[in-house]
mmCIF file of C-alpha atoms in Angstrom:
data_model
loop_
_atom_site.group_PDB
_atom_site.id
_atom_site.type_symbol
_atom_site.label_atom_id
_atom_site.label_comp_id
_atom_site.label_asym_id
_atom_site.label_seq_id
_atom_site.Cartn_x
_atom_site.Cartn_y
_atom_site.Cartn_z
ATOM 1 C CA MET A 1 -26.539 -18.426 -20.395
ATOM 2 C CA THR A 2 -26.911 -22.179 -20.627
ATOM 3 C CA GLY A 3 -23.034 -22.478 -20.843
ATOM 4 C CA VAL A 4 -22.249 -20.014 -18.067
ATOM 5 C CA LEU A 5 -25.105 -22.094 -15.826
ATOM 6 C CA LEU A 6 -23.404 -25.530 -16.613
ATOM 7 C CA LEU A 7 -19.953 -24.282 -15.515
ATOM 8 C CA LYS A 8 -21.539 -22.727 -12.581
ATOM 9 C CA GLU A 9 -22.783 -25.890 -11.485
ATOM 10 C CA LYS A 10 -19.498 -27.793 -12.312
ATOM 11 C CA LEU A 11 -17.537 -25.574 -10.504
ATOM 12 C CA LYS A 12 -20.005 -25.559 -7.376
ATOM 13 C CA SER A 13 -19.617 -29.474 -7.530
ATOM 14 C CA PHE A 14 -15.805 -29.145 -7.732
ATOM 15 C CA TYR A 15 -15.664 -26.868 -4.851
ATOM 16 C CA GLY A 16 -18.047 -28.944 -2.950
ATOM 17 C CA ARG A 17 -15.613 -31.972 -3.283
ATOM 18 C CA ASN A 18 -12.412 -30.194 -2.796
ATOM 19 C CA ASP A 19 -13.147 -26.882 -0.214
ATOM 20 C CA MET A 20 -10.964 -28.178 2.095
ATOM 21 C CA PHE A 21 -7.723 -27.795 -0.405
ATOM 22 C CA ILE A 22 -9.250 -24.684 -2.386
ATOM 23 C CA ASN A 23 -10.125 -22.554 0.944
ATOM 24 C CA PRO A 24 -6.064 -22.781 2.064
ATOM 25 C CA ALA A 25 -5.168 -22.409 -1.442
ATOM 26 C CA ALA A 26 -7.125 -19.301 -2.153
ATOM 27 C CA LYS A 27 -5.867 -17.807 1.627
ATOM 28 C CA PHE A 28 -2.229 -18.767 0.235
ATOM 29 C CA LEU A 29 -2.768 -16.988 -2.764
ATOM 30 C CA LEU A 30 -4.488 -13.545 -1.781
ATOM 31 C CA ALA A 31 -1.491 -13.478 1.020
ATOM 32 C CA PHE A 32 1.020 -13.919 -1.274
ATOM 33 C CA VAL A 33 -0.052 -11.719 -3.876
ATOM 34 C CA THR A 34 -0.450 -9.130 -1.214
ATOM 35 C CA LEU A 35 2.997 -9.537 0.342
ATOM 36 C CA CYS A 36 4.443 -9.056 -3.165
ATOM 37 C CA LEU A 37 2.952 -5.929 -3.711
ATOM 38 C CA ILE A 38 3.239 -4.584 -0.634
ATOM 39 C CA ASN A 39 7.266 -5.563 -0.899
ATOM 40 C CA GLY A 40 7.081 -4.202 -4.385
ATOM 41 C CA ASN A 41 5.687 -0.778 -3.191
ATOM 42 C CA ILE A 42 7.590 -0.033 0.530
ATOM 43 C CA GLY A 43 10.189 -2.809 0.485
ATOM 44 C CA TYR A 44 12.443 -0.532 2.942
ATOM 45 C CA MET A 45 13.345 -3.725 5.041
ATOM 46 C CA LYS A 46 15.793 -5.941 2.707
ATOM 47 C CA SER A 47 15.620 -8.699 4.946
ATOM 48 C CA LEU A 48 11.996 -9.108 4.362
ATOM 49 C CA ASN A 49 11.808 -8.129 0.865
ATOM 50 C CA SER A 50 12.448 -11.514 -0.186
ATOM 51 C CA ILE A 51 9.928 -14.138 -2.196
ATOM 52 C CA PHE A 52 10.830 -17.088 0.176
ATOM 53 C CA ILE A 53 9.803 -14.784 3.202
ATOM 54 C CA ALA A 54 6.528 -14.154 1.184
ATOM 55 C CA ILE A 55 5.842 -18.094 0.613
ATOM 56 C CA ILE A 56 6.446 -18.972 4.356
ATOM 57 C CA LEU A 57 4.197 -15.951 5.791
ATOM 58 C CA SER A 58 1.760 -16.909 3.110
ATOM 59 C CA LEU A 59 1.770 -20.923 4.204
ATOM 60 C CA ILE A 60 1.442 -19.963 7.516
ATOM 61 C CA CYS A 61 -1.932 -17.380 6.819
ATOM 62 C CA ALA A 62 -2.986 -20.260 4.505
ATOM 63 C CA ILE A 63 -3.205 -22.630 8.010
ATOM 64 C CA LEU A 64 -4.465 -19.960 10.217
ATOM 65 C CA PRO A 65 -8.043 -17.978 9.927
ATOM 66 C CA ASN A 66 -8.641 -14.922 7.781
ATOM 67 C CA GLY A 67 -7.833 -12.664 10.491
ATOM 68 C CA ALA A 68 -4.017 -13.690 9.953
ATOM 69 C CA THR A 69 -3.621 -12.659 6.724
ATOM 70 C CA VAL A 70 -4.635 -8.968 8.105
ATOM 71 C CA LEU A 71 -2.135 -9.568 11.219
ATOM 72 C CA CYS A 72 0.561 -10.413 8.947
ATOM 73 C CA VAL A 73 0.314 -7.862 6.624
ATOM 74 C CA THR A 74 0.327 -5.517 9.953
ATOM 75 C CA LEU A 75 3.311 -6.551 10.915
ATOM 76 C CA VAL A 76 5.316 -6.583 7.399
ATOM 77 C CA MET A 77 4.113 -3.175 6.691
ATOM 78 C CA ALA A 78 5.020 -1.922 10.130
ATOM 79 C CA ALA A 79 8.419 -3.449 9.730
ATOM 80 C CA HIS A 80 8.952 -2.266 6.168
ATOM 81 C CA LEU A 81 7.944 1.548 7.470
ATOM 82 C CA PHE A 82 9.862 1.426 10.671
ATOM 83 C CA SER A 83 12.935 1.032 8.301
ATOM 84 C CA LEU A 84 12.089 4.169 6.620
ATOM 85 C CA SER A 85 10.752 6.349 9.506
ATOM 86 C CA MET A 86 9.806 5.645 13.418
ATOM 87 C CA GLU A 87 6.960 8.032 13.216
ATOM 88 C CA LEU A 88 5.323 6.481 10.056
ATOM 89 C CA SER A 89 5.343 3.052 11.635
ATOM 90 C CA VAL A 90 3.788 4.293 14.770
ATOM 91 C CA VAL A 91 1.045 5.748 13.130
ATOM 92 C CA THR A 92 0.314 2.901 11.064
ATOM 93 C CA LEU A 93 0.378 0.674 13.966
ATOM 94 C CA LEU A 94 -2.310 3.052 15.617
ATOM 95 C CA VAL A 95 -4.384 2.880 12.649
ATOM 96 C CA PHE A 96 -4.264 -1.029 12.812
ATOM 97 C CA LEU A 97 -4.981 -0.812 16.387
ATOM 98 C CA VAL A 98 -8.108 1.236 16.244
ATOM 99 C CA MET A 99 -9.339 -1.431 13.454
ATOM 100 C CA TYR A 100 -8.729 -4.138 15.470
ATOM 101 C CA LEU A 101 -10.370 -2.800 18.892
ATOM 102 C CA PHE A 102 -13.368 -1.304 17.228
ATOM 103 C CA TYR A 103 -13.931 -3.739 14.488
ATOM 104 C CA PHE A 104 -12.469 -7.054 14.449
ATOM 105 C CA ARG A 105 -14.009 -7.810 17.680
ATOM 106 C CA PHE A 106 -17.321 -8.045 16.672
ATOM 107 C CA THR A 107 -16.922 -9.029 12.724
ATOM 108 C CA GLY A 108 -13.530 -10.309 12.153
ATOM 109 C CA LYS A 109 -14.854 -12.646 9.341
ATOM 110 C CA SER A 110 -15.190 -9.302 6.976
ATOM 111 C CA SER A 111 -11.868 -9.010 7.638
ATOM 112 C CA VAL A 112 -10.736 -10.187 4.046
ATOM 113 C CA TRP A 113 -11.944 -6.909 2.584
ATOM 114 C CA VAL A 114 -9.164 -5.121 4.250
ATOM 115 C CA VAL A 115 -6.497 -7.050 2.220
ATOM 116 C CA LEU A 116 -8.940 -7.017 -1.167
ATOM 117 C CA THR A 117 -8.713 -3.332 -1.117
ATOM 118 C CA VAL A 118 -5.254 -2.947 -0.789
ATOM 119 C CA CYS A 119 -4.602 -4.873 -3.409
ATOM 120 C CA CYS A 120 -7.241 -3.693 -5.580
ATOM 121 C CA PHE A 121 -5.902 -0.490 -5.302
ATOM 122 C CA MET A 122 -2.265 -1.524 -6.136
ATOM 123 C CA LEU A 123 -3.580 -3.172 -9.039
ATOM 124 C CA LYS A 124 -5.323 -0.083 -10.340
ATOM 125 C CA ILE A 125 -9.073 -1.376 -10.245
ATOM 126 C CA PRO A 126 -10.302 -0.094 -6.727
ATOM 127 C CA TYR A 127 -13.675 1.061 -7.852
ATOM 128 C CA VAL A 128 -14.916 -2.879 -8.304
ATOM 129 C CA ILE A 129 -14.394 -3.281 -4.365
ATOM 130 C CA PRO A 130 -17.349 -1.061 -2.919
ATOM 131 C CA VAL A 131 -20.074 -2.555 -5.452
ATOM 132 C CA ALA A 132 -18.514 -6.161 -4.716
ATOM 133 C CA ALA A 133 -18.464 -5.625 -0.892
ATOM 134 C CA GLY A 134 -22.071 -4.277 -1.280
ATOM 135 C CA LEU A 135 -23.395 -7.500 -3.142
ATOM 136 C CA LEU A 136 -21.386 -10.018 -1.477
ATOM 137 C CA SER A 137 -21.184 -9.065 2.480
ATOM 138 C CA SER A 138 -23.256 -6.968 4.750
ATOM 139 C CA ALA A 139 -23.343 -2.976 5.352
ATOM 140 C CA PHE A 140 -20.743 -3.546 8.182
ATOM 141 C CA SER A 141 -18.232 -4.425 5.458
ATOM 142 C CA ILE A 142 -17.867 -0.287 5.137
ATOM 143 C CA ILE A 143 -15.349 -0.641 8.233
ATOM 144 C CA PRO A 144 -12.891 -2.810 6.700
ATOM 145 C CA VAL A 145 -12.849 -1.303 2.999
ATOM 146 C CA VAL A 146 -12.687 2.374 4.670
ATOM 147 C CA PHE A 147 -9.429 0.825 6.668
ATOM 148 C CA GLY A 148 -8.008 -0.511 3.405
ATOM 149 C CA VAL A 149 -8.251 2.769 1.847
ATOM 150 C CA ILE A 150 -6.521 4.206 4.531
ATOM 151 C CA ILE A 151 -3.780 1.822 4.635
ATOM 152 C CA TYR A 152 -3.136 2.156 0.922
ATOM 153 C CA TYR A 153 -2.472 5.850 1.202
ATOM 154 C CA ILE A 154 -0.406 5.085 4.173
ATOM 155 C CA MET A 155 1.873 3.393 1.812
ATOM 156 C CA GLU A 156 1.502 6.050 -1.176
ATOM 157 C CA PHE A 157 2.272 8.334 1.261
ATOM 158 C CA ALA A 158 5.614 6.596 2.408
ATOM 159 C CA LYS A 159 7.066 7.148 -1.035
ATOM 160 C CA GLU A 160 6.584 10.989 -0.738
ATOM 161 C CA TYR A 161 7.543 10.966 3.061
ATOM 162 C CA GLU A 162 11.121 9.468 1.908
ATOM 163 C CA LYS A 163 11.523 12.615 -0.332
ATOM 164 C CA LEU A 164 10.484 14.730 2.739
ATOM 165 C CA MET A 165 12.842 13.241 5.148
ATOM 166 C CA ALA A 166 15.611 15.435 4.299
ATOM 167 C CA GLY A 167 14.212 18.611 4.884
ATOM 168 C CA MET A 168 12.713 17.548 8.054
ATOM 169 C CA GLU A 169 16.011 16.439 10.099
ATOM 170 C CA GLY A 170 15.904 19.691 12.059
ATOM 171 C CA ASN A 171 12.315 18.932 13.421
ATOM 172 C CA ASP A 172 11.432 17.610 16.700
ATOM 173 C CA LEU A 173 9.485 14.310 17.031
ATOM 174 C CA PHE A 174 6.176 15.867 17.305
ATOM 175 C CA ASP A 175 6.598 17.918 14.376
ATOM 176 C CA ASN A 176 7.349 15.092 12.757
ATOM 177 C CA PHE A 177 4.364 12.695 13.960
ATOM 178 C CA LEU A 178 2.683 16.241 12.989
ATOM 179 C CA ALA A 179 3.663 16.294 9.122
ATOM 180 C CA VAL A 180 2.936 12.497 8.848
ATOM 181 C CA VAL A 181 -0.675 12.516 10.123
ATOM 182 C CA ASN A 182 -1.330 15.793 7.912
ATOM 183 C CA GLY A 183 0.169 13.866 5.058
ATOM 184 C CA ILE A 184 -2.062 10.595 5.379
ATOM 185 C CA MET A 185 -5.138 12.292 6.387
ATOM 186 C CA ASN A 186 -5.544 14.665 2.712
ATOM 187 C CA LYS A 187 -9.039 15.432 1.011
ATOM 188 C CA GLU A 188 -8.329 12.764 -1.533
ATOM 189 C CA ILE A 189 -8.623 9.990 0.977
ATOM 190 C CA LEU A 190 -11.539 11.450 2.547
ATOM 191 C CA LEU A 191 -13.110 11.670 -0.428
ATOM 192 C CA ILE A 192 -12.839 8.220 -1.769
ATOM 193 C CA ALA A 193 -13.764 6.713 1.808
ATOM 194 C CA LEU A 194 -16.657 8.763 1.810
ATOM 195 C CA SER A 195 -17.470 7.987 -1.773
ATOM 196 C CA PHE A 196 -17.102 3.947 -1.228
ATOM 197 C CA ALA A 197 -18.806 3.855 1.945
ATOM 198 C CA LEU A 198 -21.828 5.655 0.334
ATOM 199 C CA THR A 199 -21.515 3.095 -2.458
ATOM 200 C CA ILE A 200 -21.674 -0.304 -0.473
ATOM 201 C CA ALA A 201 -24.593 1.145 1.749
ATOM 202 C CA ILE A 202 -26.540 1.848 -1.334
ATOM 203 C CA VAL A 203 -25.590 -1.683 -3.089
ATOM 204 C CA TYR A 204 -26.417 -3.074 0.400
ATOM 205 C CA VAL A 205 -30.018 -1.892 0.455
ATOM 206 C CA ILE A 206 -31.021 -2.009 -3.182
ATOM 207 C CA ARG A 207 -29.841 -5.674 -3.416
ATOM 208 C CA ARG A 208 -31.855 -6.646 -0.367
ATOM 209 C CA LEU A 209 -34.863 -5.189 -1.662
ATOM 210 C CA SER A 210 -37.936 -7.433 -2.695
ATOM 211 C CA ILE A 211 -38.249 -6.601 -6.588
ATOM 212 C CA ASP A 212 -37.633 -7.964 -9.517
ATOM 213 C CA TYR A 213 -33.575 -7.593 -10.904
ATOM 214 C CA ALA A 214 -32.800 -5.919 -7.455
ATOM 215 C CA TRP A 215 -29.387 -6.766 -7.956
ATOM 216 C CA ILE A 216 -28.854 -5.383 -11.234
ATOM 217 C CA TYR A 217 -30.182 -2.130 -10.029
ATOM 218 C CA ALA A 218 -27.949 -2.277 -6.938
ATOM 219 C CA VAL A 219 -24.770 -2.626 -9.606
ATOM 220 C CA VAL A 220 -26.005 0.429 -11.663
ATOM 221 C CA ALA A 221 -26.942 2.487 -8.844
ATOM 222 C CA GLY A 222 -23.694 1.773 -6.996
ATOM 223 C CA ALA A 223 -21.650 2.137 -9.691
ATOM 224 C CA LEU A 224 -23.197 5.695 -10.581
ATOM 225 C CA THR A 225 -22.956 6.650 -7.307
ATOM 226 C CA ASP A 226 -19.407 6.202 -7.278
ATOM 227 C CA PHE A 227 -18.845 7.846 -10.352
ATOM 228 C CA VAL A 228 -20.859 10.927 -9.429
ATOM 229 C CA MET A 229 -19.520 11.523 -6.006
ATOM 230 C CA LEU A 230 -15.414 11.119 -7.174
ATOM 231 C CA LEU A 231 -16.334 13.360 -10.357
ATOM 232 C CA VAL A 232 -17.971 15.972 -8.152
ATOM 233 C CA GLY A 233 -15.692 15.674 -5.214
ATOM 234 C CA ASN A 234 -12.712 15.982 -7.647
ATOM 235 C CA VAL A 235 -13.830 19.515 -8.828
ATOM 236 C CA ILE A 236 -14.943 20.577 -5.171
ATOM 237 C CA PHE A 237 -11.834 19.611 -3.515
ATOM 238 C CA SER A 238 -9.413 20.057 -6.369
ATOM 239 C CA THR A 239 -7.803 16.366 -5.722
ATOM 240 C CA SER A 240 -5.735 14.637 -8.414
ATOM 241 C CA ILE A 241 -8.040 11.632 -8.956
ATOM 242 C CA SER A 242 -7.996 10.723 -12.593
ATOM 243 C CA PHE A 243 -11.333 11.367 -14.688
ATOM 244 C CA PHE A 244 -10.354 8.392 -17.180
ATOM 245 C CA GLY A 245 -9.524 6.265 -14.135
ATOM 246 C CA ILE A 246 -13.054 6.830 -12.988
ATOM 247 C CA LEU A 247 -14.813 6.101 -15.943
ATOM 248 C CA VAL A 248 -12.543 2.572 -16.587
ATOM 249 C CA GLY A 249 -13.502 1.983 -12.800
ATOM 250 C CA LEU A 250 -17.482 2.619 -13.164
ATOM 251 C CA ILE A 251 -17.405 0.364 -16.470
ATOM 252 C CA LEU A 252 -15.200 -2.387 -14.591
ATOM 253 C CA SER A 253 -17.356 -2.233 -11.390
ATOM 254 C CA VAL A 254 -20.657 -2.847 -13.673
ATOM 255 C CA VAL A 255 -19.313 -6.015 -15.372
ATOM 256 C CA VAL A 256 -17.668 -7.340 -12.296
ATOM 257 C CA GLY A 257 -21.116 -6.714 -10.535
ATOM 258 C CA TYR A 258 -23.252 -8.652 -13.320
ATOM 259 C CA ILE A 259 -20.647 -11.324 -13.243
ATOM 260 C CA LEU A 260 -21.167 -11.762 -9.348
ATOM 261 C CA ASN A 261 -24.803 -11.499 -10.231
ATOM 262 C CA ILE A 262 -24.683 -14.533 -12.297
ATOM 263 C CA VAL A 263 -22.489 -16.858 -9.949
ATOM 264 C CA PHE A 264 -24.079 -15.723 -6.746
ATOM 265 C CA PHE A 265 -27.211 -14.858 -7.102
ATOM 266 C CA GLY A 266 -28.887 -15.759 -10.738
ATOM 267 C CA VAL A 267 -32.769 -16.037 -10.050
ATOM 268 C CA ASP A 268 -35.378 -16.476 -12.970
ATOM 269 C CA TYR A 269 -37.602 -13.467 -12.114
ATOM 270 C CA THR A 270 -40.150 -14.945 -15.458
ATOM 271 C CA ARG A 271 -41.243 -17.787 -13.159
ATOM 272 C CA THR A 272 -42.020 -15.799 -9.928
ATOM 273 C CA GLU A 273 -44.556 -17.192 -7.437
ATOM 274 C CA ARG A 274 -46.440 -15.325 -5.287
ATOM 275 C CA VAL A 275 -48.184 -17.302 -2.264
ATOM 276 C CA GLN A 276 -50.848 -15.847 0.263
ATOM 277 C CA TYR A 277 -51.462 -18.292 3.545
ATOM 278 C CA GLU A 278 -52.494 -17.849 7.196
ATOM 279 C CA ASP A 279 -52.279 -19.155 10.293
ATOM 280 C CA ASP A 280 -54.476 -18.311 13.619
ATOM 281 C CA ASN A 281 -52.431 -14.964 14.077
ATOM 282 C CA TYR A 282 -51.090 -13.817 11.020
ATOM 283 C CA TYR A 283 -51.408 -13.475 7.100
ATOM 284 C CA TYR A 284 -48.506 -14.286 5.183
ATOM 285 C CA TYR A 285 -47.661 -12.954 1.861
ATOM 286 C CA VAL A 286 -44.684 -15.248 0.262
ATOM 287 C CA LYS A 287 -42.935 -13.823 -2.987
ATOM 288 C CA ALA A 288 -40.856 -16.992 -4.377
ATOM 289 C CA VAL A 289 -38.224 -16.484 -7.285
ATOM 290 C CA PRO A 290 -36.795 -19.735 -8.466
ATOM 291 C CA LYS A 291 -33.163 -19.628 -9.311
ATOM 292 C CA TYR A 292 -31.563 -20.568 -12.482
ATOM 293 C CA SER A 293 -30.519 -24.359 -12.532
ATOM 294 C CA VAL A 294 -28.922 -26.589 -15.297
ATOM 295 C CA THR A 295 -27.930 -30.057 -14.548
ATOM 296 C CA ALA A 296 -25.303 -31.387 -16.935
ATOM 297 C CA ALA A 297 -26.302 -34.514 -18.692
ATOM 298 C CA ASP A 298 -24.203 -37.424 -17.803
ATOM 299 C CA VAL A 299 -23.611 -38.875 -20.675
ATOM 300 C CA LYS A 300 -21.806 -42.473 -21.170
ATOM 301 C CA VAL A 301 -20.780 -43.522 -24.425
ATOM 302 C CA LYS A 302 -20.732 -47.434 -24.426
ATOM 303 C CA LYS A 303 -19.242 -49.188 -27.811
ATOM 304 C CA ILE A 304 -20.813 -51.727 -28.839
ATOM 305 C CA ASN A 305 -19.422 -54.352 -31.289
ATOM 306 C CA THR A 306 -21.978 -55.747 -33.870
ATOM 307 C CA GLN A 307 -19.677 -57.823 -36.064
ATOM 308 C CA LYS A 308 -19.770 -61.318 -34.506
ATOM 309 C CA LYS A 309 -16.596 -63.068 -33.653
ATOM 310 C CA ARG A 310 -15.836 -65.871 -36.395
ATOM 311 C CA ARG A 311 -15.354 -69.434 -34.507
ATOM 312 C CA PRO A 312 -12.230 -70.964 -35.521
ATOM 313 C CA VAL A 313 -12.713 -74.072 -37.973
ATOM 314 C CA GLU A 314 -12.338 -77.541 -36.318
ATOM 315 C CA ARG A 315 -10.152 -79.951 -38.166
ATOM 316 C CA ASP A 316 -10.417 -83.625 -37.849
ATOM 317 C CA GLU A 317 -7.658 -85.600 -36.707
ATOM 318 C CA GLU A 318 -7.321 -87.405 -40.232
ATOM 319 C CA ASP A 319 -6.975 -83.877 -41.933
ATOM 320 C CA ILE A 320 -3.851 -83.075 -39.650
ATOM 321 C CA ASP A 321 -0.365 -83.814 -41.473
ATOM 322 C CA LEU A 322 2.427 -84.521 -39.124
ATOM 323 C CA ASP A 323 5.781 -84.066 -40.648
ATOM 324 C CA PHE A 324 8.541 -85.699 -38.729
#
């Protein structure tokens, strides 16, 4: 534990000195990874399916606020899907429009959870998102996480829609839109969105309780909630969610939650203090829990040479022989 705390303090110190460089680098990396994953999954527009375009767009996202990354992902996805189907592209833009109008107008700072949710789904580690969002953000993070789930399943449906297009050539525009909406809003996406939303709410409520080890209880309760809901819902709605994937996701979410507890919370409940005082109007009962803190010793090694330097032997002028 001491080594972890020392590393944490060093990282905090390093971030404090270099945050003006670390923040843009993190935004660039997140945008670049997301765009590369999108191009690899639905890269239907060849002019955008280029690593150089991804680098340029990521550099723009690194300079602009966090919402620019979501906007960039929106435009790139819509362009790729438009190359496949106009109906699918329009439905995607409508989903993003609802997201912008009803969410980012009020809490745009949490927009990063949309991108993180999509990335984790494409990296096959989606179940860490609700636990992490409940620990690090507010209950309002339910909205961007749910929208991230919807966006991911839109991309997954695009692969199936590409195969269905051959049998839909004779259909009119309304039938095509109806097929897209029905394909996106299936039982699996509703089950995952509901389980993620409930998990975030439970984790958020428990980790804010004034009890010892609240974050640990929140992680365990959230992981079990997500596991039970997905397992039961998988049976009731006959979805195709892998039981092995759910189990691995449960374990991984607990591990990630424990790491986040050490990095962002890390308090020593053995040294809890309770204070009571009053003023003219109120009695105050305060519970103070100190954080773990370790200061790395600044050790400087100074080399000391104990050997005295020998003074040169002085020779008299008469002892010097000069040969000419």
